[in-house]
Structures are given as C-alpha cells and as structure tokens.
Short mmCIF file of C-alpha atoms in Angstrom, two decimals:
data_model
loop_
_atom_site.label_atom_id
_atom_site.label_comp_id
_atom_site.label_asym_id
_atom_site.label_seq_id
_atom_site.Cartn_x
_atom_site.Cartn_y
_atom_site.Cartn_z
CA MET L 1 0.18 -0.02 0.25
CA SER L 2 1.04 3.59 -0.95
CA ALA L 3 1.90 6.47 2.06
CA VAL L 4 -0.91 8.21 2.31
CA LYS L 5 -1.09 11.65 0.82
CA ILE L 6 -1.26 14.78 2.95
CA LEU L 7 -1.75 18.53 2.64
CA ALA L 8 -0.91 20.72 4.71
CA LEU L 9 -1.62 24.53 4.91
CA SER L 10 -2.30 27.47 7.07
CA GLY L 11 -4.36 30.23 7.13
CA SER L 12 -2.26 32.51 8.07
CA LEU L 13 -1.36 35.03 5.08
CA GLN L 14 1.37 36.15 8.01
CA ASP L 15 5.28 36.26 7.48
CA GLU L 16 7.14 33.68 11.10
CA SER L 17 3.12 33.21 12.07
CA PHE L 18 2.63 30.54 15.12
CA ASN L 19 -0.11 28.89 13.32
CA GLN L 20 2.71 28.21 10.19
CA ARG L 21 5.34 27.68 12.52
CA LEU L 22 2.62 25.03 14.20
CA LEU L 23 1.75 23.01 11.14
CA ASP L 24 5.51 22.59 10.45
CA ARG L 25 5.67 20.47 13.65
CA ALA L 26 2.73 18.54 13.03
CA VAL L 27 3.84 18.00 9.32
CA HIS L 28 7.23 16.77 10.91
CA PHE L 29 5.01 14.28 13.00
CA ALA L 30 2.78 13.29 10.14
CA ARG L 31 5.94 11.79 8.10
CA GLU L 32 7.65 10.24 10.89
CA ALA L 33 3.70 8.36 10.82
CA GLY L 34 4.49 7.27 7.70
CA ALA L 35 2.77 10.05 5.81
CA ASP L 36 3.87 11.60 2.28
CA VAL L 37 3.09 14.68 3.00
CA THR L 38 3.27 18.31 0.86
CA SER L 39 3.11 22.33 2.90
CA ILE L 40 1.65 24.57 0.87
CA LYS L 41 1.57 28.00 1.70
CA LEU L 42 -2.25 30.36 0.55
CA GLU L 43 -0.67 33.28 -0.54
CA ASP L 44 0.88 30.74 -3.37
CA PHE L 45 -2.52 31.56 -5.16
CA ASP L 46 -4.29 34.11 -6.84
CA LEU L 47 -7.24 33.41 -5.47
CA PRO L 48 -9.94 36.52 -6.03
CA LEU L 49 -13.16 36.15 -3.34
CA TYR L 50 -15.72 33.63 -4.55
CA SER L 51 -17.91 34.32 -6.33
CA GLN L 52 -21.06 33.13 -8.21
CA ASP L 53 -20.24 35.06 -11.14
CA ARG L 54 -16.79 34.88 -11.99
CA GLU L 55 -17.22 31.35 -11.24
CA MET L 56 -18.83 31.13 -14.07
CA ASN L 57 -17.19 33.79 -16.59
CA ALA L 58 -13.17 32.61 -15.55
CA PHE L 59 -12.37 30.12 -13.29
CA PRO L 60 -8.80 31.89 -11.83
CA GLU L 61 -6.20 28.97 -12.59
CA ASP L 62 -4.91 29.53 -8.79
CA ALA L 63 -8.44 28.30 -8.11
CA LYS L 64 -8.02 24.74 -10.27
CA ARG L 65 -5.00 24.31 -9.58
CA LEU L 66 -5.56 24.18 -5.46
CA LYS L 67 -8.49 22.28 -5.99
CA ALA L 68 -6.25 20.07 -7.59
CA LEU L 69 -3.69 19.76 -4.90
CA PHE L 70 -6.97 19.05 -3.00
CA CYS L 71 -8.31 15.90 -5.19
CA SER L 72 -4.82 14.79 -5.15
CA HIS L 73 -4.34 13.60 -2.13
CA ASP L 74 -5.94 11.57 0.82
CA ALA L 75 -5.81 13.85 3.61
CA PHE L 76 -5.13 17.60 4.75
CA LEU L 77 -3.42 18.98 8.21
CA LEU L 78 -5.56 22.57 9.17
CA ALA L 79 -3.13 25.56 10.99
CA SER L 80 -6.37 27.97 11.17
CA PRO L 81 -5.32 31.34 13.57
CA GLU L 82 -9.11 32.83 15.59
CA HIS L 83 -9.95 35.91 13.65
CA ASN L 84 -13.17 37.64 15.16
CA GLY L 85 -14.04 34.37 16.95
CA SER L 86 -13.19 32.47 12.76
CA ILE L 87 -11.37 31.43 10.68
CA THR L 88 -9.29 33.97 8.12
CA THR L 89 -10.96 34.53 4.87
CA ALA L 90 -8.15 33.45 3.05
CA LEU L 91 -8.97 29.83 4.72
CA LYS L 92 -12.21 30.27 3.98
CA ASN L 93 -12.13 31.28 0.54
CA ALA L 94 -9.36 28.82 -0.22
CA ILE L 95 -12.27 26.47 0.88
CA ASP L 96 -15.00 28.50 -1.17
CA TRP L 97 -12.99 27.97 -4.42
CA VAL L 98 -12.04 24.44 -3.59
CA SER L 99 -15.27 23.70 -3.13
CA ARG L 100 -16.69 24.40 -6.60
CA SER L 101 -17.67 22.10 -9.29
CA THR L 102 -15.05 21.62 -12.51
CA ASP L 103 -14.57 20.17 -15.96
CA GLY L 104 -17.43 18.77 -16.28
CA GLU L 105 -18.55 17.26 -12.52
CA PRO L 106 -22.16 17.36 -10.79
CA PRO L 107 -23.29 20.40 -8.91
CA LEU L 108 -21.62 19.13 -5.50
CA ALA L 109 -19.33 16.62 -6.26
CA LEU L 110 -17.19 18.81 -4.20
CA THR L 111 -14.42 16.28 -4.81
CA GLY L 112 -11.95 18.32 -3.23
CA PHE L 113 -13.03 17.16 0.01
CA ARG L 114 -15.00 13.77 -0.32
CA GLY L 115 -14.77 11.25 1.64
CA LYS L 116 -10.73 13.27 2.85
CA VAL L 117 -9.79 13.68 5.89
CA ALA L 118 -9.01 16.20 8.02
CA GLY L 119 -6.69 17.66 11.90
CA LEU L 120 -6.70 20.53 12.28
CA MET L 121 -5.24 22.99 15.10
CA SER L 122 -4.52 26.38 15.78
CA ALA L 123 -1.75 29.01 17.67
CA SER L 124 -3.08 32.33 18.95
CA PRO L 125 -1.91 34.54 21.44
CA SER L 126 -5.31 34.43 23.74
CA PRO L 127 -6.05 32.45 26.17
CA PHE L 128 -8.65 30.18 24.05
CA GLY L 129 -6.00 29.45 21.36
CA GLY L 130 -8.20 29.72 18.32
CA LEU L 131 -10.48 26.96 20.00
CA ARG L 132 -13.72 29.39 18.49
CA SER L 133 -11.60 29.16 14.44
CA LEU L 134 -11.57 24.98 15.20
CA SER L 135 -14.77 25.11 15.60
CA HIS L 136 -16.21 27.08 13.03
CA LEU L 137 -13.90 25.74 11.50
CA ARG L 138 -14.74 22.17 11.72
CA GLN L 139 -18.84 22.83 10.82
CA ILE L 140 -17.57 24.11 7.70
CA LEU L 141 -15.23 20.44 7.10
CA THR L 142 -18.30 18.70 7.19
CA THR L 143 -20.30 20.06 5.37
CA VAL L 144 -18.20 19.92 2.44
CA GLN L 145 -17.75 15.85 3.72
CA THR L 146 -14.37 16.16 4.94
CA LEU L 147 -14.05 13.56 7.75
CA VAL L 148 -12.64 15.89 10.86
CA VAL L 149 -10.90 13.55 13.75
CA THR L 150 -11.75 14.29 16.84
CA GLU L 151 -8.13 14.89 18.08
CA GLN L 152 -7.16 18.56 17.46
CA VAL L 153 -4.43 20.80 19.09
CA SER L 154 -5.67 24.54 21.16
CA VAL L 155 -2.18 26.78 22.03
CA THR L 156 -2.92 29.26 24.11
CA PHE L 157 -0.37 31.47 24.31
CA ALA L 158 1.26 31.49 21.63
CA HIS L 159 3.32 34.45 21.67
CA THR L 160 5.34 32.55 24.46
CA ALA L 161 4.44 29.00 23.25
CA PHE L 162 7.65 29.25 20.25
CA GLU L 163 10.62 30.39 20.94
CA GLY L 164 11.89 30.40 17.25
CA PRO L 165 10.54 27.39 15.03
CA GLU L 166 10.14 25.66 18.11
CA LEU L 167 7.01 24.86 20.45
CA ILE L 168 8.31 24.96 23.67
CA ASP L 169 4.78 23.47 24.66
CA SER L 170 4.92 20.98 25.97
CA LEU L 171 0.61 19.35 25.91
CA PRO L 172 0.58 20.84 22.40
CA ASN L 173 4.25 18.98 21.51
CA GLN L 174 2.62 15.81 23.32
CA LEU L 175 -0.98 16.43 21.12
CA LEU L 176 0.63 17.00 17.87
CA PRO L 177 1.84 13.55 17.33
CA LEU L 178 -1.70 11.81 18.72
CA LEU L 179 -3.34 14.39 15.97
CA ALA L 180 -1.12 13.16 12.65
CA LYS L 181 -1.10 9.49 13.23
CA ARG L 182 -4.33 10.02 13.17
CA VAL L 183 -4.48 11.54 10.30
CA VAL L 184 -2.77 9.17 9.05
CA GLN L 185 -4.32 6.45 10.20
CA LEU L 186 -8.25 7.35 8.87
CA ALA L 187 -6.83 8.14 6.11
CA LYS L 188 -5.70 4.59 5.22
CA VAL L 189 -9.03 2.91 6.01
CA SER L 190 -10.47 6.06 4.15
CA ALA L 191 -8.99 5.39 1.05
#
C-alpha cells in the first residue's frame, strides 16, 4: 500500500505565523507516521474573493491548481488562526473555491473534500488558543463532506509557546503526534 498523501496548509498569511510554526511541527510528525506530506502556502495562489459570477465567467487558474492539490491528496492538516472568533478570510475563500465543481463535475461533487480526512490545529496569543476558529472550521469541513478527526490541537498564549520555530509548550507537543498519527490512520482506512 502506498503512503497516505497529506496536504498541509495554514490559514495565516502572516510572516513568522504561530500557526505556520505549529503546522510545520505537525508535518514533521505526519512524516514520522509514514505519510507523504505536501506543504503549501495560500499566498502562493492568486485567489480572488469567491463569487458565483466570477466562477461562471472564468474559473481562476490558481483556484483550479489549488483544487487539483486537494483532489490529489487523501487528507489534510490545517492550521487555523482565529480572526474575530472565526477562521481567516483567506482560508474560507480557499475552501469556497476548492468546493466548486469543475470540468463537467455534477453540482456538489465536492471532489476536493468528499471522503477525505482532516486534522485541525490553531495557535493564538489568546487564552482560548483559537478554539472558536477550530469549531467553525470543523463545521465548514463536515458540510463539504470531510471527516474531521476528533483530536485537535489548540495552543494558548502562542507568543510564549514558541522559541523561534520550536514549540516549547509541552501539552501541544504531546498532542501533535497523536493528531498526525490519527489523520494518517483514518486516511488509510478511508482510501
């Protein structure tokens, strides 16, 4: 059996993002669990704000490229910063474009998401650790037919939880390998 293919991305567009650092640690653990992981950055995709008119007139090439990446992977590791109690605009916009039917697919085909597995994490300077964004992201992903694992990682007071790229908060360091392993396990079963 070939290795599980995982797509990893952060909803943050910020340089030196806590969420990117957290995601990088999760990628490390997913690779240790035997997964083939592709890490991408949303800023590398020129995605206009989703609108049905834009979709019908000229589906953006970068949206097609992003959707192809989602379609070619079995699972996702997603880090979601919290903006005003929810996920970032960039992450929601990416999900909206990837969820659209292309190339003659029937409506609601959801080929970028249906039957795939996702592991969620968040890092925030707040005492909530991005929990509200994780709740919203979980709801959005289940709506587009993605199996979201029950394990999730939330890093509170992120400004003190990292030293450079290293996560020094012991609880998230204990939880991240479990999250990564669960995503790999469930993706093997779902494939």
